[in-house]
Amino acid sequence: MIERLIRNLEERSYLSDAERAVLYALPWVRVTFSAEDELARFSDRPNRSNLLVSGLVARVRHAPSGGRQILALHVPGDFVDLQSFLLKEMDHTLTAMSHGELAAIAHADLTILFNEHPRLSRLLWRLSLIDASIHREWILGLGRLTAPERMAHLLCELCFRLGKVGLAADHKFEVPMSQVDWSDVLGLSNVHVNRVLQDMRQKQLINLRGKHIQILNWPELMSLAGFDPHYLHFDKAEIR
Amino acid sequence: MIERLIRNLEERSYLSDAERAVLYALPWVRVTFSAEDELARFSDRPNRSNLLVSGLVARVRHAPSGGRQILALHVPGDFVDLQSFLLKEMDHTLTAMSHGELAAIAHADLTILFNEHPRLSRLLWRLSLIDASIHREWILGLGRLTAPERMAHLLCELCFRLGKVGLAADHKFEVPMSQVDWSDVLGLSNVHVNRVLQDMRQKQLINLRGKHIQILNWPELMSLAGFDPHYLHFDKAEIR
DNA sequence: CGGTTAGTTGACTTCATTCAATAGAGGTGG
DNA sequence: CCACCTCTATTGAATGAAGTCAACTAACCG
C-alpha cells in the first residue's frame, strides 16, 4: 500500500534503497472509508496523518452564506493530511468523495522519522509545497478564468495527476463526482456547470457521463484551459 | 533584522535560547528592493531564500487572457520564498509592492541548518503550511464570497497579520496598493473595487485613502466578511 | 415499481465587467 | 511657482456571464 507514496516521491525526486526501506518499515495502519465519510473535521486535532492509497478525497469549507467550496482534491499517492502533523488544528474538513483506503501513521512516529532522516522530511515537505502550488493555480483559475476555462483546466489537471499514479490512460479516467461536486470545486452553480459540460460535449471536447471521463480532444482542451503542467512539479528535483 | 522571523515563530510556537542563537548566527545577507522589482521570476531557479524584513511583496501570475492575479501577499516576518529551497523552479513571480528589505539565506546553508536542527526545519515547514492555509481561505473567498465580503475579508486578514508583527494599531495600518492591485487580489475589476470601497466608506466601515487604511467599524467588518482568524494559526503549537 | 437522487431546461435576475469619459493627485522640470 | 504629465480614482451607461428559481426528466436502487 505504501508503493503509492514511494512512486509519488520517485516521480518527483530520488529515493535511496535505505530511504525506501525506512518508509516501508514505518508502522502504517490500514484504514478503509466509505463515500461521504468525514476523515477529519474542522477544529479536530488528529494525532496521525493519512496517506491516500485508493479513492478520492476532498478538502471542504462552507461560506457563512452556506455555499460549499472544495479547496483541494486528493488522488491516491497524496499524503492527504500531512499538514495536521504541524498545524495541529484542522482549518477545514476532509471528506471522502468515494470509498477507499488510507495508510495512517502516528505523528509521534513521524517526529522520530524526521529526526533520523532529515532528507525524507524534506521530500515530504516538498509534497506539501506542491499542494500549495496547486492551491495557487486554483486561485488563479477562480480569480481570472471563465467557467469553461476553469472546467477545462480542472480536467487537464486531473488527467495529469491521475495519469502519474497509473489511474488514467488514453486520457480516460474516473472521478466519482456529481455535477454539484464539480460546481463546488469550480466556484460555480450546478446549473452553470451543466451548461458548460453540455457545450464541451457538443464541441466534442470531452465525453463525461457519470463518473467516467474521456477527453476526446486533448490539444484543444489544453489550449482552452491555457494549461501548463509546470505547477505540478513533476520534474525530478535534486533534493539533498 | 532577523527579529521579525523570531517574533513570527514565537507568535506561533516556542524557541529555545539555543535555537534563537542558531537563527541569529546564520549568514543572512541583507538586500534592499524598490517598488515593482521582481524578486524572482516564473521559471527562475533561485539559490537562496528570502525573509521579508520590511515592505510588502506579492506573488503574481497572469491568465492566458492577460488578467493579473495576485496569489498571495507577504508581510514583514514572512519567509517569502522558502519554497524555492525545495521546489527549485519558480511557478509564479515575486513582485515588490513597495520598497523594502530582505534577509537572504543560501539554500546550502538551509540544508545544513535543517540537518543539524530538525525541529527548526519543522517550525519553518509549519510556516509554509500556514501559507497554504491562507491560500485555501482565498480559494473559499474567490469561489463563494461576494465582492464586498471578499474585500472585507482581506482587510480583516491584513489587519490581523500586520497587527501581529507590530505594523497595525487601533485597526489602522498601511498597505501600498492601488485599487488596481486590490482588484488583482480579489479577482474583480478595478471599477468594481472602486464601487465596493465607496460603499464601505459610505457605510462608515472603513476609511481608505491611498495607502492609509483605518477600520472604523471592526465588528461590522468582521461580520460582513464572516471572518474567523482560525486559519492564520496564531495559536501557540507544541512542536517537538 | 415507487421513491430518491442526479441531470436538464427555460425564464428571469443580478452581480460584476467593459468601455469610455472625467476628475483628481502627485511629481518634475523650466 | 506654475504648467505639464502621468498615474490613480471616479462616474455613467451598456453589456454580459453566471446565478436563481422552478419545473421536469432520466437514472438508479432496493
Coordinates of C-alpha atoms (C1' of nucleotides) in Angstrom, one line a residue:
Chain A
M1 CA 0.0 0.0 0.0
I2 CA 3.0 2.3 0.5
E3 CA 4.1 1.8 -3.0
R4 CA 1.8 4.7 -4.0
L5 CA 3.8 7.1 -1.8
I6 CA 7.1 5.7 -3.0
R7 CA 6.0 6.1 -6.6
N8 CA 4.8 9.6 -5.9
L9 CA 8.1 10.6 -4.3
E10 CA 10.1 8.9 -7.1
E11 CA 8.2 10.8 -9.8
R12 CA 9.5 14.0 -8.3
S13 CA 12.9 13.1 -6.8
Y14 CA 15.0 10.2 -5.9
L15 CA 15.0 7.7 -3.0
S16 CA 17.9 5.7 -1.8
D17 CA 17.3 2.0 -1.1
A18 CA 17.8 2.8 2.6
E19 CA 15.1 5.5 2.5
R20 CA 12.7 3.3 0.6
A21 CA 13.2 0.6 3.3
V22 CA 12.7 3.1 6.1
L23 CA 9.3 4.2 4.6
Y24 CA 8.2 0.6 4.3
A25 CA 9.2 -0.2 7.8
L26 CA 7.1 2.5 9.3
P27 CA 4.1 1.3 11.4
W28 CA 1.4 2.2 8.9
V29 CA -2.2 1.4 9.8
R30 CA -4.6 0.5 7.1
V31 CA -8.0 2.2 7.3
T32 CA -10.9 1.9 4.9
F33 CA -13.5 4.6 4.4
S34 CA -16.8 5.0 2.6
A35 CA -18.1 7.8 0.4
E36 CA -19.1 10.9 2.3
D37 CA -17.1 9.8 5.4
E38 CA -15.6 12.8 7.1
L39 CA -12.0 11.7 7.7
A40 CA -11.2 14.8 9.8
R41 CA -13.4 17.7 10.8
F42 CA -12.8 21.5 11.1
S43 CA -11.1 22.1 14.5
D44 CA -10.3 18.4 15.1
R45 CA -6.8 17.7 16.4
P46 CA -5.8 14.5 14.7
N47 CA -2.8 12.5 16.2
R48 CA -2.0 10.8 12.9
S49 CA -1.6 11.7 9.3
N50 CA -3.0 9.8 6.3
L51 CA -1.6 8.6 3.1
L52 CA -4.3 8.1 0.5
V53 CA -4.0 4.6 -1.1
S54 CA -7.2 4.5 -3.1
G55 CA -10.3 6.6 -3.6
L56 CA -10.9 10.3 -3.9
V57 CA -10.8 12.8 -1.0
A58 CA -11.7 16.5 -0.9
R59 CA -10.9 19.3 1.5
V60 CA -14.1 21.3 2.1
R61 CA -15.2 24.5 3.6
H62 CA -18.5 26.3 3.8
A63 CA -19.0 30.1 3.3
P64 CA -21.1 31.8 6.0
S65 CA -23.9 32.2 3.5
G66 CA -23.9 28.4 3.1
G67 CA -22.1 27.9 -0.1
R68 CA -19.8 24.8 -0.2
Q69 CA -16.3 25.1 -1.6
I70 CA -13.9 22.3 -2.4
L71 CA -10.5 23.6 -1.6
A72 CA -8.4 20.7 -2.9
L73 CA -8.8 17.2 -4.3
H74 CA -6.5 14.3 -3.5
V75 CA -5.7 11.3 -5.6
P76 CA -4.0 8.1 -4.5
G77 CA -0.4 8.6 -3.5
D78 CA -1.1 12.0 -1.9
F79 CA -0.2 12.5 1.7
V80 CA -3.7 13.8 2.5
D81 CA -3.3 15.5 5.8
L82 CA 0.4 15.6 6.5
Q83 CA -0.4 19.1 7.5
S84 CA -2.1 18.1 10.7
F85 CA 1.3 16.9 11.9
L86 CA 2.4 20.5 12.2
L87 CA -0.7 22.6 12.1
K88 CA -2.4 20.6 14.9
E89 CA -5.9 22.0 14.5
M90 CA -7.8 21.3 11.3
D91 CA -8.8 24.5 9.4
H92 CA -11.2 22.6 7.0
T93 CA -12.9 19.3 6.7
L94 CA -11.6 16.2 4.9
T95 CA -14.4 14.5 3.1
A96 CA -14.3 11.2 1.1
M97 CA -15.8 11.5 -2.4
S98 CA -15.7 7.7 -2.7
H99 CA -14.9 4.6 -0.8
G100 CA -11.2 4.0 -0.5
E101 CA -8.3 3.2 1.8
L102 CA -5.8 5.2 3.8
A103 CA -2.5 4.3 5.4
A104 CA -2.3 6.1 8.7
I105 CA 0.9 7.0 10.6
A106 CA 1.1 8.4 14.1
H107 CA 2.5 11.9 14.4
A108 CA 4.9 10.6 17.1
D109 CA 6.3 8.2 14.5
L110 CA 6.7 11.0 12.0
T111 CA 8.7 13.0 14.5
I112 CA 11.2 10.2 15.0
L113 CA 11.4 9.5 11.3
F114 CA 12.1 13.2 10.5
N115 CA 14.8 13.5 13.2
E116 CA 16.6 10.4 11.9
H117 CA 16.1 11.1 8.2
P118 CA 16.1 14.8 7.6
R119 CA 16.2 14.3 3.8
L120 CA 12.9 12.3 3.9
S121 CA 11.4 15.2 5.9
R122 CA 12.4 17.4 3.0
L123 CA 10.9 15.2 0.4
L124 CA 7.6 15.2 2.3
W125 CA 7.8 18.9 3.0
R126 CA 8.2 19.2 -0.8
L127 CA 5.0 17.3 -1.4
S128 CA 3.1 19.8 0.9
L129 CA 4.7 22.7 -1.1
I130 CA 3.3 21.1 -4.3
D131 CA -0.1 21.1 -2.6
A132 CA 0.3 24.8 -2.1
S133 CA 1.4 25.3 -5.7
I134 CA -1.9 23.6 -6.8
H135 CA -3.8 25.9 -4.4
R136 CA -2.2 28.9 -6.2
E137 CA -3.2 27.6 -9.5
W138 CA -6.8 27.3 -8.3
I139 CA -6.6 30.8 -7.0
L140 CA -5.6 32.0 -10.5
G141 CA -8.4 30.0 -12.0
L142 CA -11.1 31.2 -9.6
G143 CA -9.9 34.8 -9.9
R144 CA -9.2 35.1 -13.6
L145 CA -10.6 32.2 -15.7
T146 CA -14.1 31.9 -17.2
A147 CA -16.3 28.9 -16.4
P148 CA -15.4 26.8 -19.4
E149 CA -11.7 27.6 -18.9
R150 CA -11.9 26.6 -15.3
M151 CA -13.6 23.3 -16.1
A152 CA -11.1 22.5 -18.9
H153 CA -8.2 23.4 -16.5
L154 CA -9.5 21.1 -13.8
L155 CA -10.0 18.2 -16.3
C156 CA -6.4 18.7 -17.5
E157 CA -5.1 18.7 -14.0
L158 CA -6.9 15.6 -13.0
C159 CA -5.8 13.8 -16.2
F160 CA -2.2 14.6 -15.4
R161 CA -2.3 13.7 -11.7
L162 CA -4.3 10.5 -12.2
G163 CA -2.1 9.5 -15.1
K164 CA 1.0 9.9 -13.0
V165 CA -0.3 7.3 -10.5
G166 CA -1.5 5.0 -13.2
L167 CA -5.2 5.8 -12.9
A168 CA -5.6 7.4 -16.3
A169 CA -4.8 6.0 -19.7
D170 CA -5.6 7.3 -23.2
H171 CA -7.0 10.5 -21.5
K172 CA -9.7 8.3 -19.9
F173 CA -10.2 8.2 -16.1
E174 CA -12.8 8.0 -13.4
V175 CA -13.8 10.8 -11.0
P176 CA -16.6 10.0 -8.6
M177 CA -18.2 13.5 -8.5
S178 CA -21.7 14.7 -9.3
Q179 CA -22.2 18.0 -11.2
V180 CA -22.9 19.6 -7.8
D181 CA -19.5 18.5 -6.7
W182 CA -17.9 19.9 -9.8
S183 CA -19.6 23.2 -9.2
D184 CA -18.3 23.2 -5.6
V185 CA -14.7 22.8 -6.9
L186 CA -15.1 25.5 -9.6
G187 CA -17.0 28.1 -7.6
L188 CA -19.9 27.9 -9.9
S189 CA -23.6 26.9 -9.7
N190 CA -24.6 23.4 -10.6
V191 CA -26.8 24.7 -13.3
H192 CA -24.0 26.5 -14.9
V193 CA -21.7 23.5 -14.7
N194 CA -24.4 21.5 -16.5
R195 CA -24.4 24.0 -19.3
V196 CA -20.7 24.2 -19.6
L197 CA -20.5 20.5 -19.8
Q198 CA -23.1 20.2 -22.5
D199 CA -21.3 22.8 -24.5
M200 CA -18.0 20.9 -24.2
R201 CA -19.7 17.6 -25.1
Q202 CA -21.3 19.3 -28.1
K203 CA -17.9 20.6 -29.2
Q204 CA -16.5 17.0 -29.0
L205 CA -14.0 18.0 -26.3
I206 CA -15.0 15.5 -23.7
N207 CA -17.3 12.6 -23.0
L208 CA -18.4 12.8 -19.4
R209 CA -21.2 10.6 -18.2
G210 CA -21.4 9.8 -14.5
K211 CA -18.0 9.0 -13.1
H212 CA -16.4 8.1 -16.5
I213 CA -14.5 10.8 -18.2
Q214 CA -12.9 10.6 -21.6
I215 CA -11.1 13.5 -23.1
L216 CA -11.7 13.5 -26.8
N217 CA -9.7 16.5 -27.9
W218 CA -6.7 16.8 -25.6
P219 CA -4.9 19.6 -27.5
E220 CA -8.0 21.7 -27.7
L221 CA -8.8 21.2 -24.1
M222 CA -5.3 22.1 -23.0
S223 CA -5.5 25.2 -25.2
L224 CA -8.9 26.2 -23.9
A225 CA -7.6 25.9 -20.3
G226 CA -4.2 27.5 -21.1
F227 CA -2.9 24.6 -19.3
D228 CA 0.8 24.4 -18.3
P229 CA 1.6 21.4 -16.1
H230 CA 4.6 23.2 -14.7
Y231 CA 2.9 23.9 -11.4
L232 CA 2.5 20.2 -10.7
H233 CA 6.3 20.0 -10.3
F234 CA 6.7 16.5 -11.9
D235 CA 10.2 17.4 -12.8
K236 CA 12.8 15.3 -10.9
A237 CA 14.4 17.6 -8.4
E238 CA 17.9 17.1 -6.8
I239 CA 17.0 17.3 -3.1
R240 CA 19.8 16.9 -0.7
Chain B
M1 CA 16.7 42.2 11.0
I2 CA 16.1 38.6 11.9
E3 CA 14.0 39.6 14.9
R4 CA 11.0 39.7 12.6
L5 CA 11.3 35.9 11.9
I6 CA 12.0 35.1 15.5
R7 CA 8.9 37.0 16.5
N8 CA 6.9 35.3 13.8
L9 CA 8.0 31.9 15.0
E10 CA 7.4 32.8 18.6
E11 CA 3.9 34.0 17.9
R12 CA 3.1 30.5 16.8
S13 CA 5.3 28.2 18.8
Y14 CA 8.3 28.3 21.1
L15 CA 12.0 28.7 20.5
S16 CA 14.8 27.6 22.9
D17 CA 17.6 30.0 23.5
A18 CA 19.9 27.7 21.5
E19 CA 17.5 27.8 18.5
R20 CA 17.2 31.5 18.6
A21 CA 21.0 31.8 18.7
V22 CA 21.3 29.4 15.7
L23 CA 19.0 31.5 13.7
Y24 CA 20.9 34.7 14.6
A25 CA 24.2 33.1 13.6
L26 CA 23.1 32.1 10.1
P27 CA 24.9 34.0 7.3
W28 CA 22.0 36.2 6.3
V29 CA 22.6 38.7 3.5
R30 CA 20.7 42.0 3.6
V31 CA 19.1 43.0 0.3
T32 CA 17.1 46.1 -0.4
F33 CA 14.5 46.4 -3.1
S34 CA 12.3 49.0 -4.7
A35 CA 8.6 49.0 -5.6
E36 CA 7.9 46.9 -8.7
D37 CA 11.2 45.0 -8.5
E38 CA 10.7 41.4 -9.5
L39 CA 12.5 39.5 -6.8
A40 CA 12.2 36.2 -8.6
R41 CA 10.5 35.3 -11.9
F42 CA 8.5 32.4 -13.2
S43 CA 10.8 29.5 -14.1
D44 CA 13.8 31.0 -12.2
R45 CA 15.8 28.7 -10.1
P46 CA 16.9 30.8 -7.1
N47 CA 19.8 29.5 -5.0
R48 CA 18.7 31.4 -1.9
S49 CA 15.5 32.1 0.0
N50 CA 14.4 35.4 1.4
L51 CA 13.0 36.5 4.7
L52 CA 10.9 39.7 4.3
V53 CA 12.2 42.3 6.8
S54 CA 10.2 45.3 5.6
G55 CA 7.9 46.2 2.8
L56 CA 5.1 44.4 1.0
V57 CA 5.6 41.6 -1.5
A58 CA 3.1 39.8 -3.7
R59 CA 3.1 36.5 -5.6
V60 CA 1.7 37.1 -9.1
R61 CA 0.5 35.1 -12.1
H62 CA -1.2 36.1 -15.3
A63 CA -4.0 34.3 -17.0
P64 CA -3.6 33.4 -20.7
S65 CA -6.2 36.1 -21.5
G66 CA -4.0 38.6 -19.8
G67 CA -5.7 39.1 -16.4
R68 CA -3.3 39.6 -13.5
Q69 CA -4.0 37.7 -10.3
I70 CA -2.2 38.2 -7.0
L71 CA -1.8 34.8 -5.4
A72 CA -0.5 35.8 -2.0
L73 CA 0.6 38.8 -0.1
H74 CA 3.6 38.8 2.3
V75 CA 4.1 41.0 5.3
P76 CA 7.4 41.5 7.2
G77 CA 8.3 38.4 9.1
D78 CA 7.2 36.1 6.4
F79 CA 9.7 33.7 4.8
V80 CA 8.7 34.8 1.3
D81 CA 10.2 32.1 -0.9
L82 CA 11.3 29.4 1.4
Q83 CA 9.5 27.2 -1.2
S84 CA 12.2 27.7 -3.7
F85 CA 14.5 25.8 -1.4
L86 CA 12.6 22.6 -2.2
L87 CA 10.6 23.4 -5.3
K88 CA 13.6 24.6 -7.2
E89 CA 11.8 26.2 -10.1
M90 CA 9.5 29.2 -9.6
D91 CA 5.9 28.6 -10.6
H92 CA 5.0 32.3 -10.2
T93 CA 6.6 35.7 -10.0
L94 CA 7.5 37.5 -6.8
T95 CA 6.9 41.2 -7.1
A96 CA 7.6 44.0 -4.7
M97 CA 4.6 46.2 -4.0
S98 CA 6.8 48.7 -2.1
H99 CA 10.4 49.4 -1.4
G100 CA 11.7 47.2 1.4
E101 CA 14.4 44.8 2.7
L102 CA 15.0 41.1 2.6
A103 CA 17.4 38.9 4.5
A104 CA 18.6 36.2 2.2
I105 CA 20.0 32.9 3.1
A106 CA 21.6 30.4 0.7
H107 CA 19.9 27.1 0.2
A108 CA 23.1 25.3 1.0
D109 CA 23.1 26.9 4.4
L110 CA 19.5 25.9 5.0
T111 CA 20.3 22.2 4.2
I112 CA 23.0 22.3 6.9
L113 CA 20.7 24.1 9.3
F114 CA 17.9 21.6 8.8
N115 CA 20.2 18.6 9.2
E116 CA 21.5 19.8 12.5
H117 CA 18.3 21.2 13.8
P118 CA 15.3 19.1 12.7
R119 CA 12.9 21.0 15.0
L120 CA 13.8 24.3 13.4
S121 CA 13.0 22.7 10.0
R122 CA 9.6 21.7 11.3
L123 CA 8.9 25.3 12.6
L124 CA 9.7 26.7 9.1
W125 CA 7.8 23.9 7.4
R126 CA 4.9 24.9 9.6
L127 CA 5.2 28.5 8.3
S128 CA 4.9 27.2 4.8
L129 CA 1.8 25.2 5.8
I130 CA 0.2 28.4 7.1
D131 CA 0.9 30.0 3.8
A132 CA -1.1 27.1 2.2
S133 CA -3.9 27.6 4.8
I134 CA -4.1 31.2 3.7
H135 CA -4.3 30.0 0.1
R136 CA -7.2 27.8 1.0
E137 CA -9.0 30.7 2.6
W138 CA -8.6 32.7 -0.5
I139 CA -9.9 29.9 -2.6
L140 CA -13.0 29.9 -0.4
G141 CA -13.3 33.6 -0.8
L142 CA -12.9 33.7 -4.6
G143 CA -15.2 30.7 -5.0
R144 CA -18.0 31.6 -2.7
L145 CA -17.9 35.2 -1.3
T146 CA -19.4 38.3 -2.9
A147 CA -17.2 41.2 -3.8
P148 CA -17.9 43.2 -0.6
E149 CA -17.4 40.1 1.5
R150 CA -14.1 39.4 -0.2
M151 CA -12.9 42.9 0.4
A152 CA -13.9 42.9 4.0
H153 CA -12.2 39.5 4.5
L154 CA -9.0 40.7 3.0
L155 CA -9.0 43.8 5.2
C156 CA -9.6 41.7 8.3
E157 CA -6.8 39.3 7.3
L158 CA -4.3 42.1 6.7
C159 CA -5.2 43.8 9.9
F160 CA -4.6 40.6 11.9
R161 CA -1.4 39.8 10.1
L162 CA 0.1 43.3 10.2
G163 CA -1.0 43.6 13.8
K164 CA 0.9 40.5 14.8
V165 CA 4.1 42.0 13.5
G166 CA 3.5 45.4 15.1
L167 CA 2.5 47.1 11.9
A168 CA -1.1 47.8 12.8
A169 CA -2.5 49.5 15.8
D170 CA -6.1 50.6 16.6
H171 CA -7.2 48.9 13.4
K172 CA -5.0 51.4 11.4
F173 CA -2.3 50.3 9.0
E174 CA -0.7 51.0 5.7
V175 CA -0.9 48.9 2.5
P176 CA 0.9 50.3 -0.5
M177 CA -1.6 49.1 -3.1
S178 CA -3.6 50.9 -5.7
Q179 CA -7.3 50.0 -6.5
V180 CA -6.0 48.0 -9.5
D181 CA -3.8 46.0 -7.1
W182 CA -6.7 45.3 -4.8
S183 CA -8.8 44.1 -7.8
D184 CA -5.9 41.8 -8.8
V185 CA -6.0 40.2 -5.3
L186 CA -9.8 39.9 -5.2
G187 CA -10.3 38.6 -8.7
L188 CA -12.5 41.7 -9.5
S189 CA -12.3 44.6 -11.9
N190 CA -10.8 47.9 -10.7
V191 CA -14.1 49.7 -11.4
H192 CA -16.0 47.3 -9.2
V193 CA -13.4 47.6 -6.4
N194 CA -13.9 51.3 -6.5
R195 CA -17.6 51.0 -6.1
V196 CA -17.3 48.5 -3.3
L197 CA -14.9 50.7 -1.5
Q198 CA -17.2 53.7 -1.8
D199 CA -20.0 51.7 -0.4
M200 CA -17.9 50.7 2.5
R201 CA -16.8 54.2 3.1
Q202 CA -20.3 55.5 2.9
K203 CA -21.4 52.9 5.5
Q204 CA -18.6 54.1 7.8
L205 CA -16.9 50.7 7.8
I206 CA -13.5 51.9 6.7
N207 CA -11.5 54.9 5.8
L208 CA -9.2 54.1 2.9
R209 CA -7.3 56.8 1.1
G210 CA -4.2 56.0 -0.7
K211 CA -2.1 53.6 1.4
H212 CA -3.7 54.5 4.7
I213 CA -6.3 52.2 6.0
Q214 CA -8.4 52.8 9.1
I215 CA -11.1 50.3 10.0
L216 CA -13.9 52.3 11.6
N217 CA -16.3 49.5 12.5
W218 CA -14.3 46.4 13.2
P219 CA -17.2 44.2 14.5
E220 CA -19.3 45.0 11.5
L221 CA -16.4 44.4 9.1
M222 CA -15.7 41.0 10.7
S223 CA -19.3 40.0 10.4
L224 CA -19.6 41.2 6.8
A225 CA -16.6 39.0 6.0
G226 CA -17.7 36.2 8.2
F227 CA -14.1 36.4 9.4
D228 CA -12.6 33.7 11.6
P229 CA -8.9 34.1 12.2
H230 CA -8.5 30.4 12.9
Y231 CA -6.9 29.7 9.6
L232 CA -4.0 32.1 10.4
H233 CA -2.9 29.6 13.1
F234 CA -1.8 32.2 15.6
D235 CA -2.3 29.7 18.4
K236 CA 0.9 28.6 20.1
A237 CA 1.5 25.0 19.0
E238 CA 3.6 22.4 20.8
I239 CA 6.1 21.4 18.1
R240 CA 8.6 18.8 19.1
Chain C
dC1 C1' -42.3 -0.3 -9.3
dG2 C1' -42.3 3.6 -6.4
dG3 C1' -39.0 6.7 -4.4
dT4 C1' -34.9 9.2 -4.4
dT5 C1' -31.1 11.4 -6.4
dA6 C1' -28.8 13.4 -10.3
dG7 C1' -29.1 15.8 -14.6
dT8 C1' -31.6 19.0 -17.8
dT9 C1' -34.2 23.0 -19.4
dG10 C1' -36.3 27.7 -19.7
dA11 C1' -37.3 32.3 -17.9
dC12 C1' -35.7 35.8 -15.3
dT13 C1' -32.5 38.3 -12.4
dT14 C1' -28.3 40.1 -10.7
dC15 C1' -23.7 40.9 -9.8
dA16 C1' -19.9 42.3 -12.0
dT17 C1' -17.5 43.7 -16.3
dT18 C1' -16.4 46.6 -20.1
dC19 C1' -16.0 50.8 -22.3
dA20 C1' -15.3 55.5 -22.2
dA21 C1' -15.1 59.8 -20.4
dT22 C1' -13.9 62.8 -16.5
dA23 C1' -11.7 64.4 -12.3
dG24 C1' -8.1 64.5 -9.1
dA25 C1' -3.4 63.8 -7.0
dG26 C1' 1.4 63.7 -7.1
dG27 C1' 5.8 64.5 -9.3
dT28 C1' 9.0 67.1 -12.3
dG29 C1' 11.4 70.4 -14.8
dG30 C1' 11.6 75.1 -16.6
Chain D
dC1 C1' 5.6 78.6 -8.7
dC2 C1' 3.2 77.1 -12.4
dA3 C1' 2.5 74.1 -16.5
dC4 C1' 2.5 69.7 -17.7
dC5 C1' 2.5 64.8 -17.5
dT6 C1' 1.2 60.6 -15.6
dC7 C1' -1.0 57.6 -12.7
dT8 C1' -5.0 56.8 -9.9
dA9 C1' -9.6 57.3 -8.7
dT10 C1' -14.4 58.2 -10.0
dT11 C1' -18.7 58.1 -12.7
dG12 C1' -22.3 56.6 -16.1
dA13 C1' -24.2 53.6 -19.5
dA14 C1' -24.5 49.4 -21.8
dT15 C1' -23.4 44.6 -21.8
dG16 C1' -22.6 40.0 -20.3
dA17 C1' -21.5 36.0 -17.5
dA18 C1' -23.3 33.4 -14.2
dG19 C1' -26.9 32.7 -10.6
dT20 C1' -31.6 31.7 -9.0
dC21 C1' -35.9 29.6 -9.2
dA22 C1' -38.8 26.2 -10.6
dA23 C1' -40.3 22.6 -13.2
dC24 C1' -39.4 18.5 -15.5
dT25 C1' -36.9 14.2 -17.0
dA26 C1' -33.7 10.4 -16.6
dA27 C1' -31.2 7.2 -14.0
dC28 C1' -30.6 4.5 -10.1
dC29 C1' -31.8 1.4 -6.3
dG30 C1' -33.9 -1.5 -3.1

